[in-house]
GROMACS .gro file of C-alpha atoms in nm:
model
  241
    1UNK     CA    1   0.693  -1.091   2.285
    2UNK     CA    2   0.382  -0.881   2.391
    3UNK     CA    3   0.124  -0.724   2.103
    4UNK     CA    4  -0.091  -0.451   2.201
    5UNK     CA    5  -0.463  -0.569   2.254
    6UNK     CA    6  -0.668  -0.440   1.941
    7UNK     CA    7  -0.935  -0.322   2.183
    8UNK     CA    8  -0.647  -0.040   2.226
    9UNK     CA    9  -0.640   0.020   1.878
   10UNK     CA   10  -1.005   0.097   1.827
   11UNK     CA   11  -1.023   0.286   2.138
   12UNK     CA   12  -0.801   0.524   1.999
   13UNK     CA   13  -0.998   0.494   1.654
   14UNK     CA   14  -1.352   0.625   1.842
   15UNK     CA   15  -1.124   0.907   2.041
   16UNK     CA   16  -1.002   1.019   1.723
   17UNK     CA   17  -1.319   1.044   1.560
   18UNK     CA   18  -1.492   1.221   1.839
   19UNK     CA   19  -1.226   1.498   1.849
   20UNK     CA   20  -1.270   1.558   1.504
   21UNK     CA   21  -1.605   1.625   1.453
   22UNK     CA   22  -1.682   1.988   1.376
   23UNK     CA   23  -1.365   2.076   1.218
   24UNK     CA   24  -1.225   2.208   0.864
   25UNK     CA   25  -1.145   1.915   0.660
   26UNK     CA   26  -0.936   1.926   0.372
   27UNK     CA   27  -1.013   1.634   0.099
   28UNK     CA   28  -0.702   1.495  -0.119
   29UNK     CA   29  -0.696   1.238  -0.392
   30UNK     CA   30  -0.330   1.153  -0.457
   31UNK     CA   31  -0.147   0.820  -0.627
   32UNK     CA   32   0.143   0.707  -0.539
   33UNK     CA   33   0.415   0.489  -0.693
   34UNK     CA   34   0.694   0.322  -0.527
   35UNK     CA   35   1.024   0.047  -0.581
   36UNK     CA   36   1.099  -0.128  -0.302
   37UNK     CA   37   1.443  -0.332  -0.294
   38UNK     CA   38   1.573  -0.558  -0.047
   39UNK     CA   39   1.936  -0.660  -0.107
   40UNK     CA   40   2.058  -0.989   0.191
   41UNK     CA   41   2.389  -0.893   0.311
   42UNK     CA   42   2.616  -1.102   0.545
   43UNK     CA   43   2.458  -1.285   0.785
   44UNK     CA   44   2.129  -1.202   0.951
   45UNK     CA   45   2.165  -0.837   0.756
   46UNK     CA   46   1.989  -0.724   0.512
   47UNK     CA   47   1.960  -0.343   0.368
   48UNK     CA   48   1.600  -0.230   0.235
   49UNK     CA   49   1.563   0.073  -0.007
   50UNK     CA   50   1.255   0.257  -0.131
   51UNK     CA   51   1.191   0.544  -0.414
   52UNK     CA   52   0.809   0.666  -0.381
   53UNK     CA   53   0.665   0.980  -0.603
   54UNK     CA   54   0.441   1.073  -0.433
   55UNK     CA   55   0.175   1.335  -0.678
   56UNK     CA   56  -0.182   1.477  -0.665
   57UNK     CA   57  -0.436   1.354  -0.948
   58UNK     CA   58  -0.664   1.602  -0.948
   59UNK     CA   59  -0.505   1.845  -1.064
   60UNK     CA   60  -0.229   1.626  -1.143
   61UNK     CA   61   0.101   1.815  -0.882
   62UNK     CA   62   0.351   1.681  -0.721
   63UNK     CA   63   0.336   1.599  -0.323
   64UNK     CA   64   0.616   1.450  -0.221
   65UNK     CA   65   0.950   1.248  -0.283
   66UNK     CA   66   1.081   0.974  -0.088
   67UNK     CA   67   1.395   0.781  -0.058
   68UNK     CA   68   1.431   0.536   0.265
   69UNK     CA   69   1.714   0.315   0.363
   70UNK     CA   70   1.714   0.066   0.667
   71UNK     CA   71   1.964  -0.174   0.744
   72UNK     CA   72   1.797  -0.491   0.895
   73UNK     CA   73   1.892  -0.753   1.116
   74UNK     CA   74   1.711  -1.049   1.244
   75UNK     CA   75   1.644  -1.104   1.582
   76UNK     CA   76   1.496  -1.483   1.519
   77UNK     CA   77   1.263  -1.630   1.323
   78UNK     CA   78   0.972  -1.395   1.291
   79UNK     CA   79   1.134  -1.070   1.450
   80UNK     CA   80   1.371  -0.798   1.316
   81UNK     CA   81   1.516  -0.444   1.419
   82UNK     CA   82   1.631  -0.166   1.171
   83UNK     CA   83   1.805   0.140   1.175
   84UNK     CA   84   1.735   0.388   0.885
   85UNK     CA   85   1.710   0.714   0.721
   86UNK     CA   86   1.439   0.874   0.510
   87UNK     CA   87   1.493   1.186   0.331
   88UNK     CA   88   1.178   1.397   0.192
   89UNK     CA   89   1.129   1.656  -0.069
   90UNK     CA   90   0.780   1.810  -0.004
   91UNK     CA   91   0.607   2.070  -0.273
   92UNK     CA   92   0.465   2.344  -0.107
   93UNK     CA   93   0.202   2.448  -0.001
   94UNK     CA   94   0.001   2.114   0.056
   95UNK     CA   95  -0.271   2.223  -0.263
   96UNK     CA   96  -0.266   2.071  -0.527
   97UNK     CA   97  -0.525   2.374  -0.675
   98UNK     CA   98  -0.209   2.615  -0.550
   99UNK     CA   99   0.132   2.721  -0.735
  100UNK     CA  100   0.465   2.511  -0.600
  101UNK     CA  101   0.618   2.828  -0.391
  102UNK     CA  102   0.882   2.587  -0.216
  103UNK     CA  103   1.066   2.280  -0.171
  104UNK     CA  104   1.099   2.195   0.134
  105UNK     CA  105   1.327   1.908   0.281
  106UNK     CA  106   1.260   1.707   0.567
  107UNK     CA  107   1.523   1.418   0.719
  108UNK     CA  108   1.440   1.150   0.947
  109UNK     CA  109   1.642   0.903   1.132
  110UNK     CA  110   1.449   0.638   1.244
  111UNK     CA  111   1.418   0.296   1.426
  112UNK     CA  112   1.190   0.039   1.374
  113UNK     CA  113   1.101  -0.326   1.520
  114UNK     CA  114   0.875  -0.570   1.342
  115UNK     CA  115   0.769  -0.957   1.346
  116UNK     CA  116   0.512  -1.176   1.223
  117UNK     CA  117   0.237  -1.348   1.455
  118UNK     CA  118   0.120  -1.681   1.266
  119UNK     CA  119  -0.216  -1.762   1.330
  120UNK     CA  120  -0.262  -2.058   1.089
  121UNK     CA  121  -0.112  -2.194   0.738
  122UNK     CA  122  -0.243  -1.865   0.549
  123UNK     CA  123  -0.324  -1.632   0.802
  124UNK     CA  124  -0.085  -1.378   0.990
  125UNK     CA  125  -0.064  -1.052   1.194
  126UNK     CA  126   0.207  -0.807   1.139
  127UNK     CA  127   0.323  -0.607   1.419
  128UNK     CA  128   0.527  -0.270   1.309
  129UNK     CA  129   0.664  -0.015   1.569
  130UNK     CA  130   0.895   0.298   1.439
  131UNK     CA  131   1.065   0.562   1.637
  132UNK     CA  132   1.130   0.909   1.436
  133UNK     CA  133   1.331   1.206   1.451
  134UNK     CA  134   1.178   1.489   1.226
  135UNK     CA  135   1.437   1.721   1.080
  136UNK     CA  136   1.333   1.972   0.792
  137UNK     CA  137   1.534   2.200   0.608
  138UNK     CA  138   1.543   2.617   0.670
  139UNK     CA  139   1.666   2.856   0.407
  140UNK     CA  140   2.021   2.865   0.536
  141UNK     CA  141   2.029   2.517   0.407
  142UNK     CA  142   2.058   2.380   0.720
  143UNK     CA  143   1.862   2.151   0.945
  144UNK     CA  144   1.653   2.198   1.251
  145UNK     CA  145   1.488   1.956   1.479
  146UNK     CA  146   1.096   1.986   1.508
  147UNK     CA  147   0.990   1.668   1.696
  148UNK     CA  148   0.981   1.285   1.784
  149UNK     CA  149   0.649   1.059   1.634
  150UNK     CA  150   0.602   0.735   1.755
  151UNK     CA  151   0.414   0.472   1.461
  152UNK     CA  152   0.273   0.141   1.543
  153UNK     CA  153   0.081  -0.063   1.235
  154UNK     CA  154  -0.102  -0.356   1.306
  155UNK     CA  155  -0.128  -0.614   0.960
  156UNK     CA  156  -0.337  -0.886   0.867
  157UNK     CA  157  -0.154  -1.106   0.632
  158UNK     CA  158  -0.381  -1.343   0.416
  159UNK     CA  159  -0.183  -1.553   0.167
  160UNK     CA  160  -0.469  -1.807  -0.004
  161UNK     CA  161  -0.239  -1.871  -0.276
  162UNK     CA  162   0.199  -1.882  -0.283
  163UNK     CA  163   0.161  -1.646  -0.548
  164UNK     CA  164  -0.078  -1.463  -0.416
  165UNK     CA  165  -0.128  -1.198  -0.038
  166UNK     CA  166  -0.387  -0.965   0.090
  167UNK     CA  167  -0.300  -0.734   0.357
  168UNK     CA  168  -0.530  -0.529   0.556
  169UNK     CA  169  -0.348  -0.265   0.760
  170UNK     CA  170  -0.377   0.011   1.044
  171UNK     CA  171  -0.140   0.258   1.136
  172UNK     CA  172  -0.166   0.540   1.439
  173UNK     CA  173   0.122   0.783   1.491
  174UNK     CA  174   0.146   1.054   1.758
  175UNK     CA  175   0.357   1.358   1.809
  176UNK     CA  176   0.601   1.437   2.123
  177UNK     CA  177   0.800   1.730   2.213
  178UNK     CA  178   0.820   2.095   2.285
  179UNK     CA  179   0.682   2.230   2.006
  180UNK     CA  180   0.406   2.019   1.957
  181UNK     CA  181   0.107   2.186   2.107
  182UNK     CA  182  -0.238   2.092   1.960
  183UNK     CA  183  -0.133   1.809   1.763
  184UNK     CA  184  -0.007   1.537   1.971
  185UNK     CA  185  -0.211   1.270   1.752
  186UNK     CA  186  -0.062   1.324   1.449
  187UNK     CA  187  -0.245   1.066   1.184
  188UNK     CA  188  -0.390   0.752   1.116
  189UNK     CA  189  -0.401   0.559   0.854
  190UNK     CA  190  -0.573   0.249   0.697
  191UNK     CA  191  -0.627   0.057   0.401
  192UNK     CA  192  -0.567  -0.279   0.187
  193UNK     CA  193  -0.352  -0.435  -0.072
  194UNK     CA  194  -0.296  -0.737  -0.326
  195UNK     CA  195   0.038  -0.874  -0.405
  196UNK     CA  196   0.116  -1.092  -0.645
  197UNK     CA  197   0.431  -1.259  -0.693
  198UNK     CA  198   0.522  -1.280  -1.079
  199UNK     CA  199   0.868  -1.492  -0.911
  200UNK     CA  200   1.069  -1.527  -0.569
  201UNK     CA  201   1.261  -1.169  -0.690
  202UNK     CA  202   0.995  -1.004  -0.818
  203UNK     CA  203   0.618  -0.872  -0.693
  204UNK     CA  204   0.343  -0.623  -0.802
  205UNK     CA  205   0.139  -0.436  -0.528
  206UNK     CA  206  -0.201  -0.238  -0.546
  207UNK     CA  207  -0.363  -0.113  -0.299
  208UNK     CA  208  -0.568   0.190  -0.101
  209UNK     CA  209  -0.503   0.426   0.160
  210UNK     CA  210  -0.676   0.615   0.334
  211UNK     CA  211  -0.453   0.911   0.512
  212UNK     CA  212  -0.622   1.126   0.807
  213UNK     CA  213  -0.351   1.386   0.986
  214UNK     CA  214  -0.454   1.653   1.185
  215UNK     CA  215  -0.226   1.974   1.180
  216UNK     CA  216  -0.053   2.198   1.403
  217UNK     CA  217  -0.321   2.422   1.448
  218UNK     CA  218  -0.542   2.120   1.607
  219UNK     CA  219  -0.843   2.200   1.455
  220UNK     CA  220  -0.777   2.137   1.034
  221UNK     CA  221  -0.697   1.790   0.884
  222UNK     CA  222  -0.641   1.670   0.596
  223UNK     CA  223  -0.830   1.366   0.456
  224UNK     CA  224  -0.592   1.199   0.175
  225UNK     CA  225  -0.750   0.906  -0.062
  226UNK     CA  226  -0.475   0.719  -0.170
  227UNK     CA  227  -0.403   0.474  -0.436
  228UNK     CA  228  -0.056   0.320  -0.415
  229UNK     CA  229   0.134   0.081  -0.682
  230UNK     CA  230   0.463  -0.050  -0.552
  231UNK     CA  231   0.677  -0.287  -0.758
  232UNK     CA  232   0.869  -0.506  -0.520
  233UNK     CA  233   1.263  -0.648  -0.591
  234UNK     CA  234   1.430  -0.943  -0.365
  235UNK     CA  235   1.815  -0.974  -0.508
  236UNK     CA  236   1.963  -1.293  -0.412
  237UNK     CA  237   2.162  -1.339  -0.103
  238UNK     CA  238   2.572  -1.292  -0.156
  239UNK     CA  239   2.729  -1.630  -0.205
  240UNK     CA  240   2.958  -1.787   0.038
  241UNK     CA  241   3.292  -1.916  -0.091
   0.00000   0.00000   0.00000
């Protein structure tokens, strides 16, 4: 299967950074903490579930929580496809210095293909594309569509240890449909992490991230420091009588 060259990837890096130069820049320091859970099902399934708070540190606020589901299928050895759903509760306005005026909800149905690229005994890329919907919620209660985004993360995988993984990760997402004007690049983001495995069911994860969006109004961004602790969970797979 094809990987996009990483020349591509860095082009779009040095494009970004040019066309934000000169603008208002909004500086965030937020932690987040997540459980990730991946339960085997029948067969090549599998169904993934994650809880994330998501909060400002300084001064301490809430941001955001997340709950995503994906069911999971292989496609061969290195390769699968999901289908999922991610549901949002956001804290408004995006301040942490301002007042919580509103919870908003957003809903996203999504698919996603992913598969790893060995490149030796220790080392491996990752190779993540997503498709979104973006739903968010009005006052009614209802839903209304706002737009498609399009994600692909490139991941280098080190493992120098069984017990023990670095990652080093980039992620660029861009905007499409009618009511996206200025914004069409929506964010990129980057950072590390190091797992370690305390068995086969259970891992710890730190790591950084480093979150760069620009708005709707093309010209703000916001410039999010990240630090993210995720405590991972592999059940067993269902026995076969």
């Amino acid at each position: 299967m094809p990987h996009p060259r990483p020349a591509l990837l860095l082009l779009l890096l040095l494009l970004t950074s040019a066309a934000c130069a000169q603008k208002t820049v909004d500086t965030q320091q937020l932690g987040w903490v997540r459980y990730h859970l991946r339960l085997p099902l029948q067969g090549p399934y599998a169904l993934r579930q994650e809880l994330e708070e998501r909060a400002y540190w300084f001064p301490w606020r809430q941001h955001q929580l997340v709950s995503r589901s994906v069911i999971e299928r292989r496609l061969g050895r290195d390769w699968n496809a999901g289908l999922g759903l991610t549901v949002f509760r956001q804290s408004l306005p995006h301040d942490p210095h301002a007042v919580i005026t509103q919870t908003r909800t957003e809903v996203r149905p999504m698919l996603e293909l992913a598969g790893l690229q060995p490149l030796n005994d220790k080392l491996a890329l990752h190779h993540r594309y997503w498709a979104e919907l973006r739903y968010f919620g009005g006052t009614d209660g209802g839903l209304s569509f706002a737009n498609y985004r399009f994600r692909y993360r490139l991941e280098l995988r080190y493992r120098p240890h069984p017990e023990w993984q670095l990652r080093a990760f980039d992620e660029i997402m861009v905007n499409a449909g009618r009511q996206v004007v200025a914004n069409t690049f929506d964010q990129n983001r980057y950072g590390g992490s190091l797992q370690y495995q305390f068995s086969k069911q259970v891992g710890a994860e730190l790591g950084y991230l480093r979150w760069f969006q620009q708005r709707s109004s093309g010209d703000e961004f916001y410039d999010r420091h990240i630090v993210r602790l995720t405590l991972h969970h592999q059940l067993p797979a269902p026995r076969r009588d």
